[in-house]
Coordinates of C-alpha atoms and ligand atoms in Angstrom, one line a residue:
X1 CA 12.6 8.3 19.2
X2 CA 11.0 9.3 22.5
X3 CA 7.4 8.5 23.3
X4 CA 4.9 11.4 22.8
X5 CA 1.6 12.3 24.2
X6 CA -1.5 12.2 22.0
X7 CA -4.1 12.6 24.7
X8 CA -3.8 12.4 28.4
X9 CA -2.5 8.9 29.1
X10 CA -2.4 7.9 25.5
X11 CA 1.1 7.8 24.0
X12 CA 2.7 7.3 20.6
X13 CA 5.6 4.9 20.9
X14 CA 7.5 3.0 18.3
X15 CA 10.5 3.5 16.0
X16 CA 11.4 5.7 13.1
X17 CA 13.4 3.6 10.6
X18 CA 15.0 6.5 8.7
X19 CA 17.5 4.5 6.7
X20 CA 15.4 1.5 5.6
X21 CA 15.3 1.5 1.9
X22 CA 13.5 -1.8 1.0
X23 CA 10.6 -3.6 2.5
X24 CA 9.9 -7.3 2.0
X25 CA 13.0 -7.3 -0.2
X26 CA 10.8 -5.8 -2.8
X27 CA 9.3 -2.4 -2.0
X28 CA 11.4 0.7 -2.3
X29 CA 11.2 3.0 0.7
X30 CA 12.5 6.5 -0.4
X31 CA 11.4 8.1 2.8
X32 CA 12.2 5.2 5.2
X33 CA 9.3 4.0 7.4
X34 CA 8.0 3.9 10.9
X35 CA 6.5 1.2 13.2
X36 CA 4.1 2.9 15.5
X37 CA 2.9 1.4 18.7
X38 CA 0.5 3.1 21.1
X39 CA 0.1 2.9 24.9
X40 CA -3.2 3.6 26.5
X41 CA -3.5 3.8 30.3
X42 CA -7.0 3.4 31.4
X43 CA -8.1 3.9 35.0
X44 CA -8.0 0.2 35.6
X45 CA -6.0 -1.5 32.8
X46 CA -3.2 -0.6 30.4
X47 CA -3.0 -1.7 26.8
X48 CA -0.2 -1.6 24.2
X49 CA -1.5 -1.4 20.6
X50 CA 1.0 -3.1 18.2
X51 CA 4.7 -3.3 18.7
X52 CA 7.6 -2.7 16.3
X53 CA 9.8 -4.5 13.8
X54 CA 12.2 -6.9 15.5
X55 CA 15.1 -4.8 14.4
X56 CA 13.8 -1.9 16.5
X57 CA 12.8 -3.8 19.7
X58 CA 15.4 -2.0 21.9
X59 CA 13.8 1.3 21.1
X60 CA 10.4 0.0 22.2
X61 CA 11.7 -1.6 25.3
X62 CA 13.5 1.7 26.3
X63 CA 10.2 3.5 25.8
X64 CA 8.5 1.0 28.1
X65 CA 11.3 1.1 30.7
X66 CA 9.2 3.0 33.3
X67 CA 5.9 1.3 32.4
X68 CA 5.4 -1.2 35.2
X69 CA 2.4 -3.1 34.1
X70 CA 0.7 -3.9 30.8
X71 CA -2.5 -6.0 30.7
X72 CA -3.1 -6.3 27.0
X73 CA -1.1 -6.2 23.8
X74 CA -3.4 -5.6 20.9
X75 CA -2.1 -7.2 17.7
X76 CA -4.0 -5.7 14.8
X77 CA -2.0 -7.6 12.2
X78 CA 0.4 -10.5 12.6
X79 CA 3.1 -9.3 10.1
X80 CA 6.4 -9.0 11.8
X81 CA 6.9 -5.3 11.3
X82 CA 4.1 -4.8 13.9
X83 CA 4.0 -8.1 15.8
X84 CA 7.7 -9.0 15.7
X85 CA 8.4 -7.6 19.1
X86 CA 5.4 -9.1 20.9
X87 CA 7.5 -12.0 22.3
X88 CA 9.9 -9.5 23.9
X89 CA 7.0 -7.5 25.4
X90 CA 5.4 -10.7 26.7
X91 CA 8.7 -11.7 28.3
X92 CA 8.9 -8.3 30.1
X93 CA 5.2 -8.4 31.2
X94 CA 4.5 -12.1 32.0
X95 CA 0.9 -11.3 33.0
X96 CA 0.1 -9.6 29.7
X97 CA -2.4 -11.2 27.2
X98 CA -2.3 -10.7 23.5
X99 CA -5.6 -9.6 22.0
X100 CA -6.1 -10.6 18.4
X101 CA -8.8 -11.8 16.0
X102 CA -9.2 -15.6 15.9
X103 CA -7.3 -15.7 12.6
X104 CA -4.7 -13.3 14.1
X105 CA -4.1 -15.7 16.9
X106 CA -3.4 -18.6 14.5
X107 CA -1.0 -16.5 12.5
X108 CA 0.8 -15.2 15.5
X109 CA 1.3 -18.7 16.8
X110 CA 2.6 -19.7 13.3
X111 CA 4.9 -16.8 12.8
X112 CA 6.1 -16.0 16.4
X113 CA 5.6 -19.2 18.3
X114 CA 3.5 -17.5 21.0
X115 CA 1.9 -19.8 23.5
X116 CA -1.8 -20.5 23.1
X117 CA -2.6 -19.5 26.7
X118 CA -1.3 -16.0 26.2
X119 CA -4.2 -15.0 23.9
X120 CA -7.6 -13.5 24.2
X121 CA -9.4 -13.5 20.8
X122 CA -12.0 -10.9 20.0
X123 CA -15.0 -11.0 17.6
X124 CA -16.1 -8.1 15.5
X125 CA -17.5 -5.3 17.6
X126 CA -16.4 -6.9 20.9
X127 CA -15.3 -4.5 23.6
X128 CA -12.8 -4.7 26.4
X129 CA -12.8 -2.0 29.1
X130 CA -9.7 -0.4 30.5
X131 CA -11.8 1.4 33.1
X132 CA -12.4 4.9 31.8
X133 CA -11.5 3.9 28.2
X134 CA -12.9 1.2 26.0
X135 CA -11.2 -0.8 23.3
X136 CA -13.8 -1.6 20.6
X137 CA -12.5 -4.1 18.1
X138 CA -13.6 -3.8 14.5
X139 CA -12.8 -6.6 12.1
X140 CA -11.4 -5.2 8.9
X141 CA -10.2 -8.3 7.1
X142 CA -7.9 -8.2 4.1
X143 CA -6.1 -4.9 4.6
X144 CA -4.0 -6.7 3.5
X145 CA -3.9 -10.0 5.4
X146 CA -7.0 -12.0 6.4
X147 CA -6.7 -11.4 10.2
X148 CA -6.5 -7.6 10.2
X149 CA -8.5 -5.6 12.8
X150 CA -8.8 -2.0 13.9
X151 CA -9.4 -0.6 17.5
X152 CA -11.8 2.2 18.2
X153 CA -11.6 4.1 21.4
X154 CA -15.1 5.8 21.6
X155 CA -14.3 8.1 24.6
X156 CA -11.5 9.7 22.5
X157 CA -13.0 9.2 19.0
X158 CA -9.7 7.6 18.0
X159 CA -9.3 4.8 15.5
X160 CA -6.1 2.7 15.4
X161 CA -5.7 1.1 12.0
X162 CA -2.3 -0.5 11.7
X163 CA -1.4 -0.9 8.0
X164 CA -4.8 0.6 6.9
X165 CA -4.3 4.2 5.9
X166 CA -0.6 4.0 6.7
X167 CA 2.4 5.4 4.8
X168 CA 6.0 4.3 4.7
X169 CA 7.6 7.5 5.9
X170 CA 10.0 8.2 8.8
X171 CA 9.2 11.6 10.4
X172 CA 9.3 13.5 13.6
X173 CA 5.8 14.8 12.8
X174 CA 3.4 13.2 15.2
X175 CA 0.6 14.5 13.1
X176 CA 0.5 14.9 9.4
X177 CA 1.7 18.4 8.5
X178 CA 3.1 18.2 4.9
X179 CA 0.0 16.8 3.2
X180 CA 1.6 16.6 -0.3
X181 CA 4.5 14.5 1.0
X182 CA 2.2 12.2 3.0
X183 CA -0.3 11.9 0.2
X184 CA 2.4 10.6 -2.1
X185 CA 3.8 8.2 0.6
X186 CA 0.3 6.9 1.5
X187 CA -0.6 6.4 -2.2
X188 CA 2.7 4.5 -2.7
X189 CA 1.8 2.4 0.3
X190 CA -1.8 1.8 -1.0
X191 CA -0.4 1.0 -4.5
X192 CA 2.1 -1.6 -3.3
X193 CA 0.2 -3.2 -0.4
X194 CA -3.5 -2.5 -0.6
X195 CA -4.5 -2.2 -4.3
X196 CA -5.2 -5.9 -4.9
X197 CA -7.8 -5.7 -2.1
X198 CA -9.9 -2.8 -3.4
X199 CA -13.2 -4.7 -2.8
X200 CA -12.6 -5.5 0.9
X201 CA -11.1 -2.0 1.4
X202 CA -14.3 -0.4 0.1
X203 CA -16.4 -2.6 2.5
X204 CA -14.1 -1.8 5.4
X205 CA -14.2 2.0 4.7
X206 CA -18.0 1.7 4.6
X207 CA -17.9 -0.1 7.9
X208 CA -15.6 2.5 9.5
X209 CA -17.7 5.4 8.2
X210 CA -20.3 4.7 10.9
X211 CA -17.8 5.7 13.6
X212 CA -17.3 9.3 14.8
X213 CA -13.5 9.6 14.3
X214 CA -11.4 12.6 15.2
X215 CA -8.0 10.9 14.9
X216 CA -6.8 8.0 12.8
X217 CA -3.6 6.5 14.2
X218 CA -2.0 4.1 11.8
X219 CA 1.1 1.9 12.6
X220 CA 3.1 3.4 9.7
X221 CA 3.6 7.1 9.3
X222 CA 2.1 10.1 11.0
X223 CA -1.3 10.4 12.7
X224 CA -4.2 12.0 10.9
X225 CA -5.8 14.8 12.8
X226 CA -8.1 15.2 9.8
X227 CA -9.3 11.7 9.0
X228 CA -11.3 13.0 5.9
X229 CA -7.9 13.7 4.2
X230 CA -6.9 10.1 4.1
X231 CA -10.4 8.6 3.8
X232 CA -11.1 10.8 0.9
X233 CA -7.9 9.8 -0.8
X234 CA -8.6 6.1 -0.3
X235 CA -12.1 6.6 -1.8
X236 CA -10.6 8.2 -4.8
X237 CA -8.0 5.4 -5.2
X238 CA -10.5 2.6 -4.9
X239 CA -13.1 4.2 -7.2
X240 CA -14.1 2.0 -10.1
X241 CA -13.5 4.6 -12.8
X242 CA -9.8 5.2 -13.7
X243 CA -8.3 8.5 -14.7
X244 CA -7.3 9.9 -18.1
X245 CA -3.8 8.4 -17.8
X246 CA -1.8 6.0 -19.9
X247 CA 1.2 4.3 -18.3
X248 CA 4.1 3.2 -20.4
X249 CA 6.6 0.9 -18.7
X250 CA 9.3 0.1 -21.1
X251 CA 13.0 -0.6 -21.7
X252 CA 15.1 -0.2 -24.8
X253 CA 18.4 -1.9 -25.8
X254 CA 19.5 0.1 -28.9
X255 CA 17.0 2.9 -29.0
X256 CA 14.3 1.6 -31.4
X257 CA 11.7 0.8 -28.7
X258 CA 12.5 4.1 -27.0
X259 CA 11.9 6.0 -30.3
X260 CA 8.5 4.3 -30.5
X261 CA 7.7 5.1 -26.9
X262 CA 8.6 8.8 -27.4
X263 CA 6.5 9.0 -30.6
X264 CA 3.5 7.3 -28.8
X265 CA 3.9 9.6 -25.8
X266 CA 3.7 12.7 -28.0
X267 CA 0.8 11.2 -30.0
X268 CA -1.2 10.5 -26.8
X269 CA -0.4 13.9 -25.3
X270 CA -1.5 15.7 -28.5
X271 CA -4.8 13.9 -28.1
X272 CA -5.2 15.0 -24.5
X273 CA -4.2 11.8 -22.8
X274 CA -1.9 12.1 -19.7
X275 CA 1.1 9.9 -20.0
X276 CA 3.7 8.6 -17.5
X277 CA 6.7 6.8 -18.9
X278 CA 8.9 4.5 -16.8
X279 CA 12.2 3.3 -18.3
X280 CA 12.5 0.1 -16.2
X281 CA 16.3 0.0 -16.0
X282 CA 16.3 3.2 -14.0
X283 CA 12.8 3.6 -12.6
X284 CA 11.5 3.4 -9.0
X285 CA 8.9 0.6 -9.3
X286 CA 7.0 2.3 -6.5
X287 CA 6.4 5.3 -8.9
X288 CA 5.1 2.9 -11.5
X289 CA 2.7 1.3 -8.9
X290 CA 1.5 4.8 -7.9
X291 CA 0.6 5.6 -11.5
X292 CA -1.2 2.2 -11.8
X293 CA -3.6 3.3 -9.1
X294 CA -5.1 5.8 -11.6
X295 CA -4.3 4.6 -15.1
X296 CA -6.9 3.6 -17.6
X297 CA -4.4 2.2 -20.0
X298 CA -1.1 0.4 -19.9
X299 CA 1.2 0.2 -23.0
X300 CA 4.2 -2.1 -22.4
X301 CA 7.2 -1.3 -24.5
X302 CA 9.8 -4.0 -25.0
X303 CA 12.7 -5.0 -27.2
X304 CA 13.1 -8.7 -28.0
X305 CA 15.7 -10.8 -26.2
X306 CA 16.0 -14.4 -27.4
X307 CA 12.5 -14.1 -29.1
X308 CA 10.9 -13.1 -25.7
X309 CA 10.3 -9.8 -23.9
X310 CA 13.3 -8.2 -22.1
X311 CA 13.6 -9.7 -18.6
X312 CA 12.8 -6.3 -17.0
X313 CA 9.5 -6.5 -18.8
X314 CA 8.8 -9.9 -17.2
X315 CA 9.3 -8.4 -13.8
X316 CA 7.2 -5.3 -14.3
X317 CA 4.4 -7.2 -16.0
X318 CA 4.3 -9.8 -13.2
X319 CA 4.2 -6.9 -10.7
X320 CA 1.4 -5.1 -12.5
X321 CA -0.6 -8.4 -12.7
X322 CA -0.1 -9.0 -9.0
X323 CA -1.3 -5.5 -8.0
X324 CA -4.5 -5.9 -10.0
X325 CA -4.9 -2.2 -10.9
X326 CA -8.2 -1.0 -12.4
X327 CA -6.8 -0.8 -15.9
X328 CA -9.3 -1.0 -18.8
X329 CA -7.0 -1.1 -21.9
X330 CA -3.6 -2.4 -22.8
X331 CA -1.3 -2.8 -25.7
X332 CA 2.3 -3.8 -26.4
X333 CA 4.8 -2.0 -28.6
X334 CA 8.4 -2.7 -29.4
X335 CA 11.1 -3.7 -31.8
X336 CA 12.8 -7.0 -32.6
X337 CA 15.9 -8.2 -34.5
X338 CA 14.6 -11.1 -36.6
X339 CA 11.6 -12.7 -34.8
X340 CA 9.5 -12.1 -31.7
X341 CA 7.1 -13.9 -29.4
X342 CA 7.0 -10.9 -27.1
X343 CA 3.3 -10.3 -27.4
X344 CA 2.3 -13.9 -26.6
X345 CA 4.7 -14.1 -23.7
X346 CA 3.5 -10.8 -22.1
X347 CA -0.2 -11.7 -22.6
X348 CA 0.5 -14.8 -20.6
X349 CA 1.9 -12.8 -17.8
X350 CA -1.1 -10.6 -17.1
X351 CA -4.2 -12.8 -16.7
X352 CA -5.4 -10.7 -13.8
X353 CA -5.7 -7.6 -15.9
X354 CA -9.2 -7.5 -17.2
X355 CA -8.3 -5.3 -20.1
X356 CA -9.4 -4.7 -23.7
X357 CA -6.3 -5.2 -25.9
X358 CA -5.4 -2.8 -28.6
X359 CA -3.6 -4.2 -31.7
X360 CA 0.1 -4.4 -30.7
X361 CA 2.7 -2.5 -32.7
X362 CA 5.9 -4.4 -33.2
X363 CA 8.5 -3.5 -35.8
X364 CA 11.6 -5.2 -37.2
X365 CA 14.6 -3.0 -36.6
X366 CA 14.3 0.8 -36.4
X367 CA 10.8 2.2 -36.6
X368 CA 9.8 3.9 -39.9
X369 CA 6.9 5.8 -41.2
X370 CA 4.4 2.9 -41.3
X371 CA 5.2 2.1 -37.6
X372 CA 4.7 5.7 -36.6
X373 CA 1.3 5.6 -38.4
X374 CA 0.3 2.5 -36.4
X375 CA 1.4 4.2 -33.2
X376 CA -0.8 7.2 -34.2
X377 CA -3.7 4.9 -34.7
X378 CA -3.1 3.3 -31.3
X379 CA -3.0 6.8 -29.7
X380 CA -6.2 7.7 -31.4
X381 CA -7.9 4.5 -30.2
X382 CA -6.7 5.1 -26.6
X383 CA -7.8 8.7 -26.6
X384 CA -11.2 7.8 -28.0
X385 CA -11.8 5.2 -25.3
X386 CA -10.7 7.6 -22.6
X387 CA -13.1 10.3 -23.9
X388 CA -15.9 7.8 -24.2
X389 CA -15.3 6.6 -20.7
X390 CA -15.4 10.2 -19.4
X391 CA -12.2 9.7 -17.5
X392 CA -11.1 12.8 -15.6
X393 CA -7.6 14.2 -15.5
X394 CA -5.5 13.5 -12.4
X395 CA -5.8 16.1 -9.7
X396 CA -3.3 16.8 -6.9
X397 CA -3.7 16.4 -3.2
X398 CA -7.3 16.5 -2.0
Ligands
FEO401 FE1 3.0 -3.1 8.1 FE2 1.4 -5.7 6.6 O1 2.7 -4.8 7.7

């Protein structure tokens, strides 16, 4: 990808990684991703904000081919998809200094073996001038690592946020155009990366709301020419109150658990509760994570394998626990052959979920009328809690 002009002497650099399909050997990337870097020429100094994933270093170096001098490389975040090419840029520009938070410096030394003397550390609200432009550093820790910072350029009312507000999406759109597509990608990104840090995200959004911002430029995905779009979405996602949604991750070996899930889905829908089912042997776990951003209730459906939950349920339960969604209620349903400890084992996997548990519904063999009655009772209980909580239905793109 070529570099593109955002404002006079401010350029979007970086790489579109169209065919990447997995991040951290964990996170599905249906739309690829991008690693954005930004070049700001001031009247006296030049700064590069973030770099790219090491796999894309040649693209960045080509974009910098005619840039003779860089004074500063701002590292907002030490994870390698943004910082991994810093050693290559430092080699090309031996006089350049890396600007990072004190914690960022430590992490960059740990991860990338950058020499101590190449750093300038910046405190919260510290400013460095480029001449006619200023870099104002805003400490925004825990989005999603402890060292993360943003850079505000007051003369342009631009905020550079790295992972914060980002989306895994490869695109030629410099600015967000297809809002529905970006909303889903940004929500997926929030769900998989940011959701466990809702508290610090809320504080950081509050902090950033004091700035006059015309453009948010993240280091994944397109630039926001309307910052209210993504800030509003984040405020909705971090809101304490969940939505009128029950999520049912499940799998089924011989159809009994699936029959129970189908019955429960209908029973919930009949009572006005939104439901999203995820059959774990075929599901995109990112879609499950997106639904967990909003869900008030999770019902885990499992058959029994060697007296325990199905292995796919272990994985999904562990993931849901790690993401710490704002769930309020939970239950477990499923079928077993002769005996089951599925409920006890799943309960032990989700200590982070501060949920009220509904009575599990487990049946031996194929479900019959008394099991369906118990599922109806479960659905009624969930619907009543959702009504009492005043949980709103999910709306589309804001
Ligand atoms: Fe995009 Fe936390 O790295």
